[in-house]
Amino acid sequence: QVQLVQSGAEVKKPGASVKVSCKASGYTFTGYYMHWVRQAPGQGLEWMGRINPNSGGTNYAQKFQGRVTMTRDTSISTAYMELSRLRSDDTAVYYCARERVAVASHTPYFDYWGQGTLVTVSS
Amino acid sequence: DIQMTQSPSSLSASVGDRVTITCRASQSISSYLNWYQQKPGKAPKLLIYAASSLQSGVPSRFSGSGSGTDFTLTISSLQPEDFATYYCQQSYSTLLFTFGPGTKVDIK
């Protein structure tokens, strides 16, 4: 069965960087885009970007350009999201999610999600 | 950028009620619209993709409709496990997969 297992909670100081991992199992890792979505406490879902695990190509939301880096290690079926120059408003739960594309309509959607990783930014 | 809005932002309903949530896109997104359910402390769960296709394993009381800019999620008979927050998401623009602000459904 498909599983996305994320790394554990992190506490970081302002200005630091954090790297969250997402280990995939139960499917061909290189066959599906992986996305990152975050959720600040009590807030909605915010899309950060995606990576093509096959090519390593990325698309980032403009808001995070220059601060986020998404990478992957195909040998261990793991995707990574690194966010730099952390601020207090980066405190959030970060999720990875697998993209699937509907065959008939070509609509992308997120069918499997990781359990989330809480990143707390505090001095 | 495509903006997504949802209405209402919250609603109170009783078990057995028919519930409808609306999602609107700032420009036409054809049927590139998905719906997710999220319970506190949990990851979102896919309910509906491509505006009206029911994800495998999701109860048939959930349905979606719409195209272009206006979409609805309907729960035909609300069950206790349906109290949650619901998000729409556009996937028309693959450079920015925008979510709506969410609709919280709680017990009346």
Coordinates of C-alpha atoms in Angstrom, one line a residue:
Chain A
Q1 CA 0.0 0.0 0.0
V2 CA 1.1 3.5 -0.7
Q3 CA 2.7 5.3 2.3
L4 CA 4.4 8.6 2.7
V5 CA 6.3 8.8 6.0
Q6 CA 7.7 12.2 7.0
S7 CA 10.5 13.1 9.4
G8 CA 9.8 14.2 12.9
A9 CA 9.1 17.6 14.4
E10 CA 11.7 20.3 14.4
V11 CA 12.3 23.4 16.4
K12 CA 14.4 26.1 14.8
K13 CA 15.6 29.6 15.5
P14 CA 14.8 32.5 13.2
G15 CA 17.2 32.7 10.3
A16 CA 18.0 29.0 10.4
S17 CA 17.1 26.4 7.8
V18 CA 15.0 23.2 8.1
K19 CA 15.0 20.1 5.9
V20 CA 12.0 17.8 6.0
S21 CA 12.0 14.4 4.4
C22 CA 9.2 12.3 3.0
K23 CA 9.9 8.6 2.4
A24 CA 7.6 6.9 -0.2
S25 CA 6.8 3.3 -0.4
G26 CA 4.3 1.0 -2.1
Y27 CA 4.6 2.6 -5.6
T28 CA 7.2 3.6 -8.1
F29 CA 8.7 6.8 -6.6
T30 CA 9.8 8.2 -9.9
G31 CA 6.4 7.9 -11.5
Y32 CA 4.6 10.6 -9.7
Y33 CA 5.2 14.3 -8.8
M34 CA 5.6 15.0 -5.1
H35 CA 4.1 18.2 -3.7
W36 CA 4.7 20.1 -0.5
V37 CA 1.8 21.9 1.3
R38 CA 2.0 23.7 4.6
Q39 CA -0.6 24.7 7.2
A40 CA 0.0 27.4 9.8
P41 CA -1.7 26.9 13.2
G42 CA -5.5 27.4 12.8
Q43 CA -5.1 28.4 9.1
G44 CA -5.7 26.9 5.7
L45 CA -3.6 24.9 3.3
E46 CA -0.9 26.6 1.3
W47 CA 0.8 25.0 -1.7
M48 CA 4.6 25.5 -1.7
G49 CA 5.8 23.6 -4.8
R50 CA 6.4 20.3 -6.4
I51 CA 9.2 18.1 -7.7
N52 CA 9.4 15.6 -10.5
P53 CA 11.2 12.7 -8.8
N54 CA 12.2 11.3 -12.2
S55 CA 14.0 14.4 -13.5
G56 CA 14.5 16.5 -10.4
G57 CA 12.7 19.4 -12.0
T58 CA 10.8 21.7 -9.7
N59 CA 8.1 24.3 -9.6
Y60 CA 7.9 26.6 -6.6
A61 CA 5.2 29.0 -5.6
Q62 CA 6.4 32.5 -6.1
K63 CA 6.0 33.3 -2.4
F64 CA 8.7 30.8 -1.6
Q65 CA 11.1 31.4 -4.5
G66 CA 14.6 31.9 -3.3
R67 CA 13.9 30.3 0.1
V68 CA 12.7 26.8 -0.7
T69 CA 14.6 23.9 -2.3
M70 CA 13.0 20.6 -3.2
T71 CA 15.2 17.6 -3.9
R72 CA 15.0 13.9 -4.0
D73 CA 17.1 10.8 -3.6
T74 CA 15.7 8.1 -5.9
S75 CA 17.9 5.4 -4.3
I76 CA 15.9 5.6 -1.1
S77 CA 12.6 6.9 -2.6
T78 CA 12.7 10.0 -0.5
A79 CA 11.8 13.6 -1.2
Y80 CA 13.1 16.6 0.7
M81 CA 11.9 20.1 1.3
E82 CA 14.4 22.6 2.7
L83 CA 13.2 26.1 3.8
S84 CA 15.8 28.7 4.6
R85 CA 15.9 32.0 6.4
L86 CA 13.1 30.9 8.7
R87 CA 10.8 33.4 10.3
S88 CA 8.2 33.0 13.1
D89 CA 5.4 32.9 10.5
D90 CA 7.0 29.8 8.9
T91 CA 5.7 27.9 12.0
A92 CA 3.4 25.3 10.5
V93 CA 2.8 21.7 9.7
Y94 CA 4.4 20.7 6.5
Y95 CA 2.9 17.9 4.4
C96 CA 4.2 16.0 1.4
A97 CA 1.5 14.8 -1.1
R98 CA 1.6 12.6 -4.1
E99 CA 0.1 13.9 -7.4
R100 CA -1.9 11.7 -9.5
V101 CA -3.5 12.6 -12.8
A102 CA -7.0 11.6 -13.8
V103 CA -6.8 9.6 -17.0
A104 CA -10.0 10.9 -18.6
S105 CA -9.8 14.6 -17.7
H106 CA -6.0 15.0 -17.1
T107 CA -6.9 16.7 -13.8
P108 CA -4.0 16.5 -11.3
Y109 CA -5.0 15.8 -7.7
F110 CA -3.3 14.7 -4.4
D111 CA -4.3 11.2 -3.6
Y112 CA -1.9 10.3 -0.7
W113 CA -0.5 12.6 2.0
G114 CA 2.2 12.3 4.6
Q115 CA 1.3 12.5 8.2
G116 CA 2.8 16.0 8.5
T117 CA 5.8 17.5 10.2
L118 CA 5.5 20.3 12.7
V119 CA 8.2 23.0 12.3
T120 CA 8.3 25.5 15.1
V121 CA 10.3 28.7 14.6
S122 CA 11.0 30.4 17.9
S123 CA 13.9 32.3 19.5
Chain B
D1 CA -2.9 33.9 -10.1
I2 CA -6.1 32.0 -9.8
Q3 CA -7.9 32.9 -6.5
M4 CA -10.3 30.4 -4.9
T5 CA -13.2 31.4 -2.5
Q6 CA -15.5 29.2 -0.5
S7 CA -18.8 29.8 1.1
P8 CA -19.9 29.6 3.7
S9 CA -16.7 29.8 5.8
S10 CA -18.5 27.8 8.5
L11 CA -21.8 26.1 9.0
S12 CA -23.6 24.2 11.7
A13 CA -25.7 21.2 10.7
S14 CA -27.4 18.2 12.2
V15 CA -26.9 14.5 11.5
G16 CA -29.0 13.7 8.5
D17 CA -28.9 17.2 7.0
R18 CA -28.1 17.8 3.4
V19 CA -25.1 20.1 3.2
T20 CA -23.8 22.1 0.3
I21 CA -20.5 24.0 0.1
T22 CA -19.7 26.3 -2.8
C23 CA -16.3 27.1 -4.3
R24 CA -15.6 29.8 -6.8
A25 CA -12.5 30.4 -9.0
S26 CA -11.4 33.8 -10.1
Q27 CA -11.2 32.6 -13.7
S28 CA -12.4 29.5 -15.6
I29 CA -10.7 26.3 -14.5
S30 CA -12.8 23.9 -16.6
S31 CA -13.2 20.9 -14.3
Y32 CA -9.7 21.1 -12.7
L33 CA -11.2 21.2 -9.2
N34 CA -10.7 18.9 -6.3
W35 CA -12.2 18.6 -2.8
Y36 CA -10.5 17.5 0.4
Q37 CA -11.7 16.8 3.9
Q38 CA -9.5 17.5 6.9
K39 CA -10.1 16.6 10.5
P40 CA -8.2 18.2 13.4
G41 CA -4.6 17.0 13.7
K42 CA -4.9 14.9 10.5
A43 CA -3.7 15.2 6.9
P44 CA -6.2 16.2 4.3
K45 CA -8.1 13.4 2.6
L46 CA -9.2 13.5 -1.0
L47 CA -12.9 13.2 -1.6
I48 CA -13.6 14.4 -5.1
Y49 CA -11.3 15.0 -8.1
A50 CA -12.0 16.5 -11.5
A51 CA -15.0 18.3 -10.1
S52 CA -17.3 15.3 -9.9
S53 CA -15.3 12.0 -9.7
L54 CA -15.6 10.2 -6.4
Q55 CA -12.3 9.0 -5.0
S56 CA -12.2 5.3 -4.4
G57 CA -13.4 4.4 -0.9
V58 CA -15.2 7.6 -0.3
P59 CA -18.9 7.2 0.7
S60 CA -21.5 7.9 -2.1
R61 CA -23.2 10.6 0.1
F62 CA -20.4 12.9 -1.1
S63 CA -20.8 14.4 -4.6
G64 CA -19.3 17.2 -6.5
S65 CA -20.6 19.3 -9.5
G66 CA -19.7 22.3 -11.5
S67 CA -17.4 23.5 -14.2
G68 CA -15.8 26.8 -15.2
T69 CA -15.8 29.0 -12.2
D70 CA -18.5 27.7 -9.9
F71 CA -18.4 24.3 -8.1
T72 CA -20.3 22.6 -5.2
L73 CA -19.7 19.8 -2.8
T74 CA -22.8 18.2 -1.5
I75 CA -23.1 15.8 1.4
S76 CA -26.5 14.2 1.0
S77 CA -27.0 13.0 4.6
L78 CA -24.5 14.3 7.1
Q79 CA -23.0 11.7 9.3
P80 CA -21.1 12.1 12.6
E81 CA -17.8 11.4 11.0
D82 CA -18.3 14.2 8.4
F83 CA -17.8 17.0 10.9
A84 CA -14.6 18.5 9.5
T85 CA -13.1 21.3 7.4
Y86 CA -13.5 21.0 3.6
Y87 CA -11.1 22.6 1.1
C88 CA -11.4 23.0 -2.6
Q89 CA -8.3 23.1 -4.8
Q90 CA -7.7 24.2 -8.3
S91 CA -5.2 22.2 -10.4
Y92 CA -5.7 24.1 -13.7
S93 CA -2.6 26.1 -13.1
T94 CA 0.2 23.6 -12.5
L95 CA 2.5 26.5 -11.4
L96 CA 0.2 27.3 -8.4
F97 CA -2.1 24.6 -7.0
T98 CA -4.3 27.1 -5.0
F99 CA -6.6 25.9 -2.2
G100 CA -9.7 27.6 -1.1
P101 CA -9.8 29.1 2.5
G102 CA -11.9 26.2 3.8
T103 CA -15.4 25.5 5.2
K104 CA -15.8 24.2 8.7
V105 CA -18.7 22.0 9.3
D106 CA -19.7 21.5 12.9
I107 CA -22.5 20.1 15.0
K108 CA -25.6 22.2 15.5

